[in-house]
Structure formats: C-alpha cells, structure tokens
XYZ file of C-alpha atoms in Angstrom:
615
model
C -99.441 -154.403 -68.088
C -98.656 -157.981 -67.006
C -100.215 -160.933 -69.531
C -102.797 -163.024 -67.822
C -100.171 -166.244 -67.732
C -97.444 -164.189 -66.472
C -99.915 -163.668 -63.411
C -100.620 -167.199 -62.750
C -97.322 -168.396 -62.974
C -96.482 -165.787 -60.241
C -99.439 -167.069 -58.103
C -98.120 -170.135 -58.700
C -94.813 -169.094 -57.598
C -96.054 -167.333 -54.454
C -97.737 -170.610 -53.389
C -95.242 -172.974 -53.736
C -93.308 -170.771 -51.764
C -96.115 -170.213 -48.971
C -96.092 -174.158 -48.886
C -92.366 -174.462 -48.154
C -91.942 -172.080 -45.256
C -92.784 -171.377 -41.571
C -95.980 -169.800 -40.655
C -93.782 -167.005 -39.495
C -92.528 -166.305 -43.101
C -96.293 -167.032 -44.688
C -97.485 -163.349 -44.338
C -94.045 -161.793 -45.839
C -94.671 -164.144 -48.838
C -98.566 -163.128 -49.239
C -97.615 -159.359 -49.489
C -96.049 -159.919 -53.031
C -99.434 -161.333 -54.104
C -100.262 -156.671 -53.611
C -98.223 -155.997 -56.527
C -99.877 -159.014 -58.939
C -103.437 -157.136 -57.805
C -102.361 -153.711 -58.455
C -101.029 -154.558 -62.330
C -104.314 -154.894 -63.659
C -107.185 -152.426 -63.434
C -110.032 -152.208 -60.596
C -113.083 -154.358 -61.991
C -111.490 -155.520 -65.056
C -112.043 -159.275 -66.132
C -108.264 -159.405 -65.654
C -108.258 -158.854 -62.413
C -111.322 -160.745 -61.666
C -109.725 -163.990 -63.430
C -106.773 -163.175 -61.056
C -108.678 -163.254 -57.918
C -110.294 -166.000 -58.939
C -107.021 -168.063 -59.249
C -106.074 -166.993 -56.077
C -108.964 -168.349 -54.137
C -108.534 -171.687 -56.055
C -104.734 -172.214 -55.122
C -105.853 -171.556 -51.497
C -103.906 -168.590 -50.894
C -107.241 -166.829 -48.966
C -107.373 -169.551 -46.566
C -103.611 -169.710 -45.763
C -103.711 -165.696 -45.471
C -106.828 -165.991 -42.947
C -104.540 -168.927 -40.994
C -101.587 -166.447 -41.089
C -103.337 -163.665 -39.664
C -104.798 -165.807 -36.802
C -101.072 -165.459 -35.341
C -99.708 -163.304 -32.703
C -97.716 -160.659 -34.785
C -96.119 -158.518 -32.378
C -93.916 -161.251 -32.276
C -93.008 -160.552 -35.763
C -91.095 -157.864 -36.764
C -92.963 -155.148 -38.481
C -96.022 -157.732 -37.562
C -98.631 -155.403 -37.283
C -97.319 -153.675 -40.798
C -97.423 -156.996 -42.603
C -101.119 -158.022 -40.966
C -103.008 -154.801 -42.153
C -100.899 -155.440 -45.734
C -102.471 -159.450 -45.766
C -105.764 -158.116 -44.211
C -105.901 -155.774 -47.289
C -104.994 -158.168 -50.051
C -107.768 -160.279 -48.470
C -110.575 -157.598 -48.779
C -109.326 -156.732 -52.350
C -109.508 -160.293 -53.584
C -112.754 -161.106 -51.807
C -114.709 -157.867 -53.009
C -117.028 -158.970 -56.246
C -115.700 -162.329 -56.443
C -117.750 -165.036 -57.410
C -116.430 -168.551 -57.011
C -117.951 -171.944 -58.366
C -120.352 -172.287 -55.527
C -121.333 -169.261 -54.205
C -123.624 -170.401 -51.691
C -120.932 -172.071 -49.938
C -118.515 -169.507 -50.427
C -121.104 -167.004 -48.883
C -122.273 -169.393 -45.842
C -119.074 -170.793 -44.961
C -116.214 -168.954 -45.927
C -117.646 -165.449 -45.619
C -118.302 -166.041 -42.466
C -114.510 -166.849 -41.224
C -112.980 -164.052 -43.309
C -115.453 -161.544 -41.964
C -114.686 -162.194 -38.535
C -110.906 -162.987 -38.661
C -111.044 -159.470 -40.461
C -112.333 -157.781 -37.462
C -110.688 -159.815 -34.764
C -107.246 -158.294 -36.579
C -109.380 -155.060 -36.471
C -109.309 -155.129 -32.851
C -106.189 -156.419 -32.080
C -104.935 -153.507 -33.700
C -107.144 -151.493 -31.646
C -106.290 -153.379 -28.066
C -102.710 -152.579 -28.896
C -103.363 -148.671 -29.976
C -104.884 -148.444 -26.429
C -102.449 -150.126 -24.414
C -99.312 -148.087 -26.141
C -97.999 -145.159 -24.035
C -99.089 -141.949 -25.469
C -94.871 -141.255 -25.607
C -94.260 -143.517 -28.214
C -96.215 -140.904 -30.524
C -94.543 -142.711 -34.011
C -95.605 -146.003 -32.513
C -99.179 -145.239 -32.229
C -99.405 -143.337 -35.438
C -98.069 -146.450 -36.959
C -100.756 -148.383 -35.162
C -103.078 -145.876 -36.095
C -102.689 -145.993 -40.106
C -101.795 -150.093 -39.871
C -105.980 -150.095 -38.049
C -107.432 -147.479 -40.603
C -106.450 -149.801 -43.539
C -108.024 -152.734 -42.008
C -111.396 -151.098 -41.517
C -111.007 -149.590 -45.104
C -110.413 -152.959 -46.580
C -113.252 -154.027 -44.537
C -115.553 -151.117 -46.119
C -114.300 -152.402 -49.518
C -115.451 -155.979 -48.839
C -119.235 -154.512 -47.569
C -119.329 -153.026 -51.325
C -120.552 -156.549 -52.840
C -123.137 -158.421 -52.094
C -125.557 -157.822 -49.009
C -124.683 -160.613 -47.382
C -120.921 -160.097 -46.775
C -122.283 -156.624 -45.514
C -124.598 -158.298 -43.249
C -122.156 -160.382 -41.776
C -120.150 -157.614 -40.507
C -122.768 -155.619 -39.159
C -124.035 -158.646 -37.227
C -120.596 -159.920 -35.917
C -119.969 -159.290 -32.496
C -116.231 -158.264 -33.228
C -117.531 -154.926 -34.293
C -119.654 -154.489 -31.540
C -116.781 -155.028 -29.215
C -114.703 -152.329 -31.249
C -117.822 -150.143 -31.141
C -117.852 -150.439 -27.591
C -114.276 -148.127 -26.354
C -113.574 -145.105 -24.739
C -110.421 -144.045 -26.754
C -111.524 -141.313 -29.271
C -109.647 -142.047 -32.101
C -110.551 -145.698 -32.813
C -114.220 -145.458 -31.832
C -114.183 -142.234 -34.591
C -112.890 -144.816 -37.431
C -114.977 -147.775 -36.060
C -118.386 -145.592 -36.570
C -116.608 -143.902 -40.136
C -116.921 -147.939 -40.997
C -120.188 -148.291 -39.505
C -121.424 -145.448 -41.530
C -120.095 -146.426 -44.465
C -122.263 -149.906 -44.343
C -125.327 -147.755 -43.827
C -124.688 -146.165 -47.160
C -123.800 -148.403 -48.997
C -126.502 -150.623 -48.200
C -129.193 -148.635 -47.168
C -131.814 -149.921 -44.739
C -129.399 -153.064 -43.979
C -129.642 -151.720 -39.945
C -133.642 -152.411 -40.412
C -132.292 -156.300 -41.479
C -130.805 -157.041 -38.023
C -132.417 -158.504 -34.874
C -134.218 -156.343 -32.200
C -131.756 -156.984 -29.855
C -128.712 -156.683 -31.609
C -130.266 -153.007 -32.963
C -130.869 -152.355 -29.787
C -127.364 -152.730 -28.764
C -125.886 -150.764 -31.773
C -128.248 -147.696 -30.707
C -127.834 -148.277 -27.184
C -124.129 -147.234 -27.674
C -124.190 -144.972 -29.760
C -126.735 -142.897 -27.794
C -124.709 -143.668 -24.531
C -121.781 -141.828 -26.461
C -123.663 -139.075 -27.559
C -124.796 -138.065 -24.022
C -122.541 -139.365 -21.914
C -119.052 -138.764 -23.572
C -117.433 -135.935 -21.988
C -115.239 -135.577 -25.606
C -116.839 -133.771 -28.398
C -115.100 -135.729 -30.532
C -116.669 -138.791 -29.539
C -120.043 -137.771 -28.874
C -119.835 -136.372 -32.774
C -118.891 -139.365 -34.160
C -121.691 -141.083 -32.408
C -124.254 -138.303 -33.662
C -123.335 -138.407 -37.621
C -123.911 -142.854 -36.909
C -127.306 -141.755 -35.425
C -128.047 -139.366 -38.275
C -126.463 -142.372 -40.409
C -129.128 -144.774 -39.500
C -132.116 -142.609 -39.774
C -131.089 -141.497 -43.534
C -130.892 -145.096 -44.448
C -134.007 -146.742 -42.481
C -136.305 -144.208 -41.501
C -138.171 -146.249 -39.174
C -135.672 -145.626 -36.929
C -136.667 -142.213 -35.813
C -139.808 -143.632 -34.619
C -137.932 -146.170 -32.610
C -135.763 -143.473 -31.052
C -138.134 -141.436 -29.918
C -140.368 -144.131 -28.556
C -137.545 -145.926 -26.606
C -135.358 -142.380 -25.935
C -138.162 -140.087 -24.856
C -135.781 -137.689 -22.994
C -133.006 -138.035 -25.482
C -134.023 -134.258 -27.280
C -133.462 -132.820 -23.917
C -130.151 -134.092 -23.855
C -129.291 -133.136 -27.123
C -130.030 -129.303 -25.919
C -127.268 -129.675 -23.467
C -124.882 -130.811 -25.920
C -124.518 -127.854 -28.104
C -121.505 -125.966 -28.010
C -119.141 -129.004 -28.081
C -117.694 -128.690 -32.158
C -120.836 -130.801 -33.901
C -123.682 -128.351 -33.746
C -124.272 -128.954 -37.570
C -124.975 -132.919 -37.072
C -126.558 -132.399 -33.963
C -128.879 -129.836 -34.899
C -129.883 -132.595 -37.977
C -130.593 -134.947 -35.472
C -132.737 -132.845 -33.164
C -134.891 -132.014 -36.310
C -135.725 -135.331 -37.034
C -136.609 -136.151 -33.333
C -138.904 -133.302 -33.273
C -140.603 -133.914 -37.091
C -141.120 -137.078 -35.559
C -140.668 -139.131 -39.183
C -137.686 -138.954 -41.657
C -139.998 -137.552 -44.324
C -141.369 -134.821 -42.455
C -137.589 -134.148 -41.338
C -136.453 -133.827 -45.473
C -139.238 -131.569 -45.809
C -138.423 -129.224 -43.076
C -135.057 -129.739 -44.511
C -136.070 -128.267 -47.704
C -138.082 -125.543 -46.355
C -134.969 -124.613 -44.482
C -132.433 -124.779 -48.028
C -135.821 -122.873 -49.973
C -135.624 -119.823 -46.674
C -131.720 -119.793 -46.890
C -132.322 -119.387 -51.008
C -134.621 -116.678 -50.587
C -132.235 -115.042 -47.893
C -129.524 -114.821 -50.435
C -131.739 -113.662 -53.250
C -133.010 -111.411 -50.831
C -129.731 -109.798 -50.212
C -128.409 -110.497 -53.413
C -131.594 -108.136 -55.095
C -131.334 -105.633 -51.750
C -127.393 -105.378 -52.907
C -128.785 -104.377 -56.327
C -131.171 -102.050 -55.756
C -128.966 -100.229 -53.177
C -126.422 -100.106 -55.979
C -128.729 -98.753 -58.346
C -130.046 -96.151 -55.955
C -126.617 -95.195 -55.493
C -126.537 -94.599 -59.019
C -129.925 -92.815 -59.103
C -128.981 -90.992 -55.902
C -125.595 -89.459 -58.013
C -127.749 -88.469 -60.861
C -130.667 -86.799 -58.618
C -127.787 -84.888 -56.937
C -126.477 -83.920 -60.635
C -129.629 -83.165 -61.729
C -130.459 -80.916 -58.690
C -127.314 -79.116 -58.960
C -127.611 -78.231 -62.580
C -131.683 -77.221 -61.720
C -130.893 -74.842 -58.790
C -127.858 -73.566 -60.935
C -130.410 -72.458 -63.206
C -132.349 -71.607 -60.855
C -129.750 -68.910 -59.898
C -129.473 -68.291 -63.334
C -132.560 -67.430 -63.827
C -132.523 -65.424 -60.677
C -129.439 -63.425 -61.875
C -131.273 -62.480 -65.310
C -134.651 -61.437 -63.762
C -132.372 -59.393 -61.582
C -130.563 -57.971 -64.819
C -133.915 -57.028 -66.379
C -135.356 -55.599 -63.233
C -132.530 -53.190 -63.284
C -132.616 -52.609 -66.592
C -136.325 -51.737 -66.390
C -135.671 -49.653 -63.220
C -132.627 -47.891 -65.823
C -135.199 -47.573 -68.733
C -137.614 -46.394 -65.932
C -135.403 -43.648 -64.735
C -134.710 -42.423 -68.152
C -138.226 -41.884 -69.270
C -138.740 -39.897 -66.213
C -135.491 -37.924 -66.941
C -136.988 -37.155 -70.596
C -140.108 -36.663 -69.624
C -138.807 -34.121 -67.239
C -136.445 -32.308 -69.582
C -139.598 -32.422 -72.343
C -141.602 -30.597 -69.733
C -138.688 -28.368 -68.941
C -138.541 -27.360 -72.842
C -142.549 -26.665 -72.452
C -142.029 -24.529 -69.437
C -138.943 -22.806 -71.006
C -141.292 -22.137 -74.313
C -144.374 -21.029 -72.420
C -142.221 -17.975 -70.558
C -140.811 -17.116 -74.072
C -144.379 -16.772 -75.738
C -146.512 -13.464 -75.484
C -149.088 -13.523 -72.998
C -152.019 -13.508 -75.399
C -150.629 -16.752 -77.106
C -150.391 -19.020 -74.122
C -154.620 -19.673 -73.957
C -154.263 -20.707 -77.491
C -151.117 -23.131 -76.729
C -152.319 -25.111 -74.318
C -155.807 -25.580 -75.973
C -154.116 -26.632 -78.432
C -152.194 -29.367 -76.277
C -154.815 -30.429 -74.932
C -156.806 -30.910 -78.096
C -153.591 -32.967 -79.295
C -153.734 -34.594 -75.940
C -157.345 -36.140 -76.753
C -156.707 -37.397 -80.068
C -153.769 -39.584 -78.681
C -155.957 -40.689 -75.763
C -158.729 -41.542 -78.514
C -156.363 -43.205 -81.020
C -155.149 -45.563 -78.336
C -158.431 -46.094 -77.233
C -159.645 -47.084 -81.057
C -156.704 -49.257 -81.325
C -157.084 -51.220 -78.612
C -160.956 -51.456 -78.523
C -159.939 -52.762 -82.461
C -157.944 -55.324 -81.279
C -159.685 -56.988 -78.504
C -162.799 -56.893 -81.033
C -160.756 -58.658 -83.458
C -159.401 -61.160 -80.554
C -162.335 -62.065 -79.644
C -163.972 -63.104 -83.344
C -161.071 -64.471 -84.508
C -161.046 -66.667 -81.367
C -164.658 -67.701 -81.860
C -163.864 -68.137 -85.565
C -161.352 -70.236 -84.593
C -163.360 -72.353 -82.541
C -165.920 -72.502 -85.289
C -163.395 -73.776 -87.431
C -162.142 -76.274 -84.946
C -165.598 -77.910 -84.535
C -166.445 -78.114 -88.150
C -162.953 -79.818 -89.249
C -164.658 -82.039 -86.456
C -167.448 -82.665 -87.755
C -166.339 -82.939 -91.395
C -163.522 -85.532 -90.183
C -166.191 -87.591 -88.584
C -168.979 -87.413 -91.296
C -166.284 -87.724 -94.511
C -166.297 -91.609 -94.445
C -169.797 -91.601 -94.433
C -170.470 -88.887 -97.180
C -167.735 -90.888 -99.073
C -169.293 -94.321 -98.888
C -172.946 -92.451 -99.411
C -171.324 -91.705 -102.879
C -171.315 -95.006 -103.786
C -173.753 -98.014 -103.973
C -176.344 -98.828 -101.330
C -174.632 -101.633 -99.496
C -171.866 -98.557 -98.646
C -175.074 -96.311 -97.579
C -176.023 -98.601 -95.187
C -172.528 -98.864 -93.310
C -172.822 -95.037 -93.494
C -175.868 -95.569 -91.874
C -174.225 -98.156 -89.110
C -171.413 -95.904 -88.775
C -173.915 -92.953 -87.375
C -175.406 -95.027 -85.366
C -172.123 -96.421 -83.778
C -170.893 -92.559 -83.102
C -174.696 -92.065 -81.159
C -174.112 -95.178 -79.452
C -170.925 -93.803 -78.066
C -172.670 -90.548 -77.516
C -174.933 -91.877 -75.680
C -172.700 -93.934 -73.593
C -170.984 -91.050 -72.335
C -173.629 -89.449 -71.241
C -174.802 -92.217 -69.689
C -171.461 -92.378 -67.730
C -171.621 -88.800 -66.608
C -175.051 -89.300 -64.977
C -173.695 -92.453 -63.499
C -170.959 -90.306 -61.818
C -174.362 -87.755 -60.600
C -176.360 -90.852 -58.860
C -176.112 -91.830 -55.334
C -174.234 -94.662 -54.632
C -176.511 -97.923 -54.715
C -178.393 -99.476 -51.862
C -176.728 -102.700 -51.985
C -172.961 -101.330 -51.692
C -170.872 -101.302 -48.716
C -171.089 -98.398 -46.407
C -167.964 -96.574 -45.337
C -166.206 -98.208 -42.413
C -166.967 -101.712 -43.401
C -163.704 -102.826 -44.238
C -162.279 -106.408 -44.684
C -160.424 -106.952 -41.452
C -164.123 -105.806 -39.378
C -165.694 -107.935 -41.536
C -163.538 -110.712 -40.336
C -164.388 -109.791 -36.780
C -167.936 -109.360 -37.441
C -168.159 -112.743 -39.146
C -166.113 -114.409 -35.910
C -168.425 -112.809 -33.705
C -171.685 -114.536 -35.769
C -169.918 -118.014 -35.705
C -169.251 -117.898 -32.035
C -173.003 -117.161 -31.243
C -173.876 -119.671 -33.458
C -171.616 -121.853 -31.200
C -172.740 -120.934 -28.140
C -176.524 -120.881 -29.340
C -177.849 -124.102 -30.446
C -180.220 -123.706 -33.317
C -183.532 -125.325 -32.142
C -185.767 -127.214 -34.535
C -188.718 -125.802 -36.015
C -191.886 -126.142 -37.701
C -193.034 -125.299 -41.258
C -194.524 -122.274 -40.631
C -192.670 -121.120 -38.039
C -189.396 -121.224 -40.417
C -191.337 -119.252 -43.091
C -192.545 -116.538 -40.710
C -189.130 -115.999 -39.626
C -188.024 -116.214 -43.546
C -190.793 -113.275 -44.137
C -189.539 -111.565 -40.790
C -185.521 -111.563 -42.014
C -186.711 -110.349 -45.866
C -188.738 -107.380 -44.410
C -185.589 -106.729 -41.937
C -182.977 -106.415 -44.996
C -185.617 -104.500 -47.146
C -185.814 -101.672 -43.947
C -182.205 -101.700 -44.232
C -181.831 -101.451 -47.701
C -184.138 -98.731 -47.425
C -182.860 -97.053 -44.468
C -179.305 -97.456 -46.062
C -179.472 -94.482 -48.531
C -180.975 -92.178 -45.756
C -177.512 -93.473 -42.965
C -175.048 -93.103 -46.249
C -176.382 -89.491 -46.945
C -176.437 -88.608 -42.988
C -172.704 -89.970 -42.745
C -171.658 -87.856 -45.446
C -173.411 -84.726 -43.994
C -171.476 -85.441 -40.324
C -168.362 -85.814 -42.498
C -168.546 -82.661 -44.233
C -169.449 -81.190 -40.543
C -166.724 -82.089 -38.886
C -164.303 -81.265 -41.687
C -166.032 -78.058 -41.338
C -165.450 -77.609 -37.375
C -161.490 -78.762 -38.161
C -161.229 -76.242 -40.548
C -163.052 -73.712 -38.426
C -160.546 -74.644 -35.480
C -157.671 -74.455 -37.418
C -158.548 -70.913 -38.246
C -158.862 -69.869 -34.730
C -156.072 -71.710 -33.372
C -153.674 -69.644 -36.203
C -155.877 -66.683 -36.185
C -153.321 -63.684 -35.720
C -153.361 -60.963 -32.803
C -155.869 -58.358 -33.310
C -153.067 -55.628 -33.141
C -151.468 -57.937 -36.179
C -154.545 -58.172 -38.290
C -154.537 -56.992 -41.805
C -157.245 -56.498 -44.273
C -156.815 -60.399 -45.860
C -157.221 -61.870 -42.062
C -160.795 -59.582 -41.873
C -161.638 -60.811 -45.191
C -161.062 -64.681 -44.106
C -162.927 -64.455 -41.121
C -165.930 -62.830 -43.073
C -169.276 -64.432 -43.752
C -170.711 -64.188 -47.105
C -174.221 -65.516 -45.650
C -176.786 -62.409 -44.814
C -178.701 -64.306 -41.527
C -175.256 -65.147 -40.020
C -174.092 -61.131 -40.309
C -176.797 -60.028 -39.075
C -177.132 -62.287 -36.213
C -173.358 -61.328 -35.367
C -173.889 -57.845 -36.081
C -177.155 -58.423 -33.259
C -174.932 -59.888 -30.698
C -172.056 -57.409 -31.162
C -174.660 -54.641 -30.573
C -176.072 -56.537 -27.294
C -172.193 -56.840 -26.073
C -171.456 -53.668 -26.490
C -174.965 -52.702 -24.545
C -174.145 -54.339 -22.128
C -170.253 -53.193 -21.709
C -172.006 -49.102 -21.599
C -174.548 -50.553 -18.763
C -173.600 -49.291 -15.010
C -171.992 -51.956 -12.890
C -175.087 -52.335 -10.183
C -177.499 -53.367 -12.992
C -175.423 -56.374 -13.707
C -175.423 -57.726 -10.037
C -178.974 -59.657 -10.392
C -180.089 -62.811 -12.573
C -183.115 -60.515 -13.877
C -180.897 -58.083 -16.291
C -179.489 -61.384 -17.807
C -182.861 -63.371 -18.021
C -184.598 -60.516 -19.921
C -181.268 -60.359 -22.200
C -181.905 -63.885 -23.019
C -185.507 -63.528 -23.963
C -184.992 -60.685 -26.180
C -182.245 -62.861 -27.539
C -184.270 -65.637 -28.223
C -186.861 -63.672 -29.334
C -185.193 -61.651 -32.126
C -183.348 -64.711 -33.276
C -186.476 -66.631 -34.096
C -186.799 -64.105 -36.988
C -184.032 -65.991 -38.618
C-alpha cells in the first residue's frame, strides 16, 4: 500500500501533465489517476483524503471538459470515456468538499448530466452500429454498462446527487428507446435509484412522474419483445416497493392496465408480472405484502404438507411390512394349529377305534365263557354282572354327585372369602386408628362416612342412567347445521316483518302467552321424545321383519332352525295365526260356485272380525 505523500505527488504529477498537453491526450492522462484510487481501500480515510486532493487540483473539472469531446475521433475513444466517466463517479461518491452546498448546487449538477450525456452517446452509437460488427457492439455494450454502473455508484451518497439523476432529462431520453439491450440496463439503473433511496420517485414533479410511468407502462404493453416489456415490469414493481402510493396512482390513471397485463403472460416474466397484477388488484402496497405472505404461509404449509404426507406414507410402508409379517406368522399358526387339531382328531378317532376293538374282543371272551359254562350256571353269571354292573353305575354316580357338591361350596366359600378380605381391607384402617386415641376415632369415623358417600354416589349414578332424559334437552334430529337453518329462517322473518310498537300490557300478555307456550312444550316434550323412540323401535322392528322375509329360504329348503325363527313366542298372535290358517284352509276345501258372490266373503269377514275382538 502506497503512503499518503506518495499519492499526492502522483496527483501532482498527473496534473502537471494534464496542463501541458492537448485536450486529445487529457483523457489518456486521467486514466492513470484508476490505479492511485484502486491502492487504497473502498471508504478508507485514505482514500477519502485522496479524492479530496483530486477535486482541489481540478482534475474533476478537466475530466468533465474532456469527456464533453467527440471520442470516436479518438482511438479507443469510447474505451478511454467510460474509464474517465468511472474515475469520476468513484471520486465523487461520499465526498465532501469545503463547501458542500456549492459543490451540491453547482457542480453536481454538471457532472450528473455530462455523466449521462456520455451515457447516451454510448447508447446512440450502440444503435447505429451494424449488428455485423458483433465485437464492436459488445465493446460498446460493456464501455455503456460501466457508465451507468459508475452512475449507480454516485446515487449511493447523498439524496441529492440521486435526485439529480432521476430528474435529468438525459435519462429520460435513454429511457425512452426501442433497442432491448440498452433500455434493459437503463431501467437496471433506474431500479437501482429506487432502492437505494426509497420513495425518492414520490420526490419528483407530477409531470415528470408522469412521464417516467408513462413509458414504462407504454413498454410493458406495447413492446412486442419480452425482454423489454420485462424490464419495464420489474421498474413498475420497482416503484411500488419503494413509494407505495404509487399503486393508487396506477390504478386511478391506468384503469385498463390489469387487462392488459392478462394478455401478457406467456412472454418469459410471468413471475414479475404476476407481482404486479397482485398489487393492482389489492389495490394498496400493504394489502399486496399481505397477500404476499398469505401466499409464502400456503406454499409453507404445502411443503409441510407433503413433507408429513411423505412421512406417514413411509411409515405405513413400514407398518404395512410388519402387518404382512405379522399376518403371515398368524395364519401360519393358524395352519398349525389346524394341522394339530387334525393330529388329535385322528388320534381320538385311533383311540376310538381301539376301545371298540377291546370292547369287542372283551365281549367275545364273555360269549366264548358263557358257551363253556353249564347251563344251570349261566342265570347266576349274569346276575351277577349285572349286580357288578350297578355298583359301577352307582360309584360313578357318588363320585360325581361328590364333586359338583364340593364345586359348588368351595365356589361359594370362595366368594365368601373374597368379600370378607373386602371388607376387612376396607375397615382395617379404621379398626387400626379406632385403637388409638379419639382424634384417630373420629377420622375412622370420616373415613366411613367418605366410603357411604361414594356408595351413595354410585347409586345415585345408576338411577341417573334409569331416568328419562330431561325436558329441557335437545330432541333427536336437532342438530347444529338445522339449527343454523332454523335460526336463518327466524332472522329473515324478522327482516321481512317489522316489529310494531306496543303497549304495556299488551307486551306482558304476549310475555304470559310465550311462557305458557314453552311450558306446553316442555310438557309435551317428554310425551314426543317417548313417542319417537316407540316409532324408532317400530320401524327397526318392520326392517328386521323384512329382512327376514326377503332371506327367508324356500319352503322345500326349510329346516327345523328356519321354523323356529319364524315362530312367535306370544300366545294371542298363535292363536290368531293358527285362526286364519284354519279359515284358509276352509276356504281352499269350499266348492268353486260358493266363492263366485261378495256374500261368502262378507260373512268371512264378520266372523273374522268378530272372533278377533276376543283378543
């Protein structure tokens, strides 16, 4: 890093050198003053003294002389202006001369608009260059980009120097072009004066606003290239970030500009454009940041959404694999258990047969015996069996009668037992504390009556659970959504009826009238809840009824279990059916002729009726 006297003697240097030759030579000589501004560090006092220096010895005002020139007759003109326009913006960004004021009304003024006039020169000649000299207009095109840059670095001070761009006419003129390229980098400058000093558009004049917006919405409908008509959309979107009064002006003085933003879409800026047509339609920037925000707080909740859907179908998976595992090892049990009960069945069935097969060869033995003995001795034999015979009947008998007797008061002993450890558990504490001194007697005492209070409770909760419903509750059917409705249909009477004024007594009467309305109700409730319960056990009655006969099975197909379903356990209801079965079949053994006339069937009816009445 250069010393601070090493740069002034080159300043020094660099002006007595600016002083000696042509005007031609001036900006080649100015361009070394880059490399005295690029030793020291951006903001330091260093480089602040430095600038400082270099506005004293006049080099600024020789450099804004210098670039008045024509330099396209200069070789590598155009290089060497953008380099001088540069080293201008650079030395002129945060500095603060003796005399500010003046500095700020007189000079700022020049430099700002020599600046841009460079600025468009650079533009003019962009335009006019054949697109075949491709390097030429690259050239151009970087040389024009560093102007406006240097420009954007010199709006980064004070207000004013910003103010005195936006309000120059220069870069209005620039502003106003059809070539693509330029007019993008003219509004990337205008943009970046709108950020850094936000609300500075709100600063200008009515007409010149007028004029910026004017354009700018000219370009963003009329431009046939997307490019354009982008660039003109983000200034738009710009502006109404950094003075939000603008989005009332646009839509007061642009009323059919949102239709013309519909017919824009498709055209590479959908993203600004949709921004814009936001804020036209919330009307206000702040209603446009909250939409904004519910938008950002919906796409959040999408991805959380998505991201927790993603998880749970990845845990399902996971629960899915182990319900499949599961069910595999269960029905492999299952078969398992299968293939044993089959095993014992046959074993059983194997046992089974050899019983039978000793049984038979025992009785084979007796049979073989009984031929063998004499004839006398075979009475006497088989009493004998048979008296054998009844004392293992009655020993199995004893022993069984023995041990269901025994079953049965060990069971109840059990239960006995059960109840007193009960009671005993319960009562110890307070046979415990009785043992002691009265204050312990009397939380015995407390404790008894806590475990009757409980008691008592529950009984009181299982003849809760006997009681009717109360008057004041709900009926069925009432639910919220029909009380909605029922509560829209009052308040739209209540619209369409004016309530009339009345007097004293004619407000109490109908006060009385309403009270004795909702006690019939409340009294008439209990009797509707009851009959809406009956008609609900009645039809659930008839369903099941019709369910039976729909599935009832072919009489040719009925079995003993069908007979027994369809079988009424009530004594009037046989009978009567047993009555009309009789009558039917009556009739069916009656000749054909007696049938012909209404009589036979009348006096059927009346003994019908009749013998039914005794039911």
């Amino acid at each position: 890093m250069a010393s601070e006297d090493q740069g002034e003697q080159e300043i020094l240097q660099i002006a007595s050198e600016v002083s000696d030759v042509a005007d031609i030579v001036v900006p080649r000589k100015l361009v070394k003053l880059q490399k005295i501004l690029d030793t020291y560090p951006k903001g330091s006092k260093l480089q602040s003294k430095v600038k400082l220096n270099i506005w004293k010895l006049g080099l600024i005002k020789v450099a804004l002389t210098s670039l008045k020139q024509d330099f396209g007759q200069i070789l590598n003109g155009w290089n060497l202006a953008s380099k001088v326009a540069s080293i201008v913006c650079q030395t002129c960004a945060g500095l603060e001369p003796p005399g500010s004021e003046k500095f700020y009304k007189e000079s700022v003024p020049d430099i700002v608009n020599t600046l841009l006039i460079v600025a468009g020169k650079l533009q003019a000649k962009f335009i006019k260059t054949s697109d075949i000299l491709e390097d030429t207009k690259k050239d151009l095109m970087g040389y024009f980009k560093s102007v406006l840059d240097g420009i954007s670095l010199l709006c980064s001070g004070p207000e004013k120097v910003a103010l005195e761009v936006i309000r120059s006419p220069w870069l209005l003129q620039m502003l106003i072009t059809d070539d693509g390229r330029t007019f993008i980098q003219v509004t990337e400058l205008f943009q970046s004066i709108n950020r850094i000093k936000p609300g500075i558009i709100g600063k200008l004049d009515e007409k010149l606003k007028h004029q910026y917006l004017d354009e700018l919405i000219y370009k963003l409908s009329a431009s046939s290239q997307g490019d354009i008509a982008g660039a003109a959309c983000r200034s738009v979107n710009t502006i109404c970030e950094s003075y939000s009064p603008t989005v009332e002006l646009l839509c007061k003085r642009y009323k059919g500009l949102l239709s013309v933003l519909m017919s824009r879409k498709n055209h590479g800026f959908e993203r600004d454009l949709y921004r814009l047509q936001q804020v036209l339609e919330a009307g206000s920037m702040r209603q446009a940041e909250m939409q904004k925000k519910h938008e950002a707080a919906m796409l959040i909740q999408a991805w959380w959404r998505s991201y927790y859907t993603r998880k749970r179908i990845k845990k399902a998976n996971v629960a899915i694999a182990t319900f499949q595992r599961s069910f595999r090892a269960r029905r492999r049990e299952h078969e398992e258990e299968k293939e044993a009960s089959r095993m014992r069945s046959e074993l059983e069935h194997m046992l089974q047969m050899n019983r039978r097969k000793a049984m038979r060869d025992l009785r084979t033995r007796k049979l073989h015996a009984l031929q063998i003995l004499p004839a006398d001795e075979v009475e006497k034999y088989l009493q004998q069996e048979s008296h054998n015979a009844a004392i293992q009947i009655q020993r199995h008998w004893r022993g069984y009668k023995i041990r269901k007797d025994t079953i049965e008061e060990k069971r109840s002993f059990v239960i006995q037992t059960r109840a007193a450890i009960i009671i005993q558990r319960m009562m110890r504490p307070a046979l415990r504390l009785n043992k002691s001194t009265q204050a312990q007697s009397q939380y015995s005492m407390n404790v008894m009556k806590n475990h009757e209070l409980l008691i008592r409770k529950w009984l009181d909760r299982i003849r809760a659970g006997k009681r009717e419903p109360p008057a004041w509750q709900r009926p069925p059917g009432l639910t919220d959504k029909r009380r909605v409705q029922l509560q829209e249909k009052v308040m739209e009477w209540r619209e369409n009826h004016e309530i009339q004024t009345k007097m004293d007594d004619a407000r109490e009467d109908l006060h009385y009238k309403v009270q004795a309305m909702i006690k019939h109700f409340a009294m008439k409730s209990r009797t509707t809840r009851k009959n809406q319960q009956r008609r609900e056990l009645l039809l659930s009655r008839i369903a099941m009824d019709a369910e039976m006969l729909l599935e009832a099975p072919k009489l040719s197909e009925a079995t003993e279990a069908d007979v027994e379903d369809f079988t009424s356990h009530s004594v009037p209801i046989a009978t009567k059916a047993r009555y009309n079965h009789a009558q039917e079949m009556r009739l069916l053994r009656q000749p054909w002729w007696r049938k012909l006339g209404d009589e036979y069937q009348d006096k059927l009816y009346e003994e019908e009726s009749e013998s039914w009445k005794m039911f």
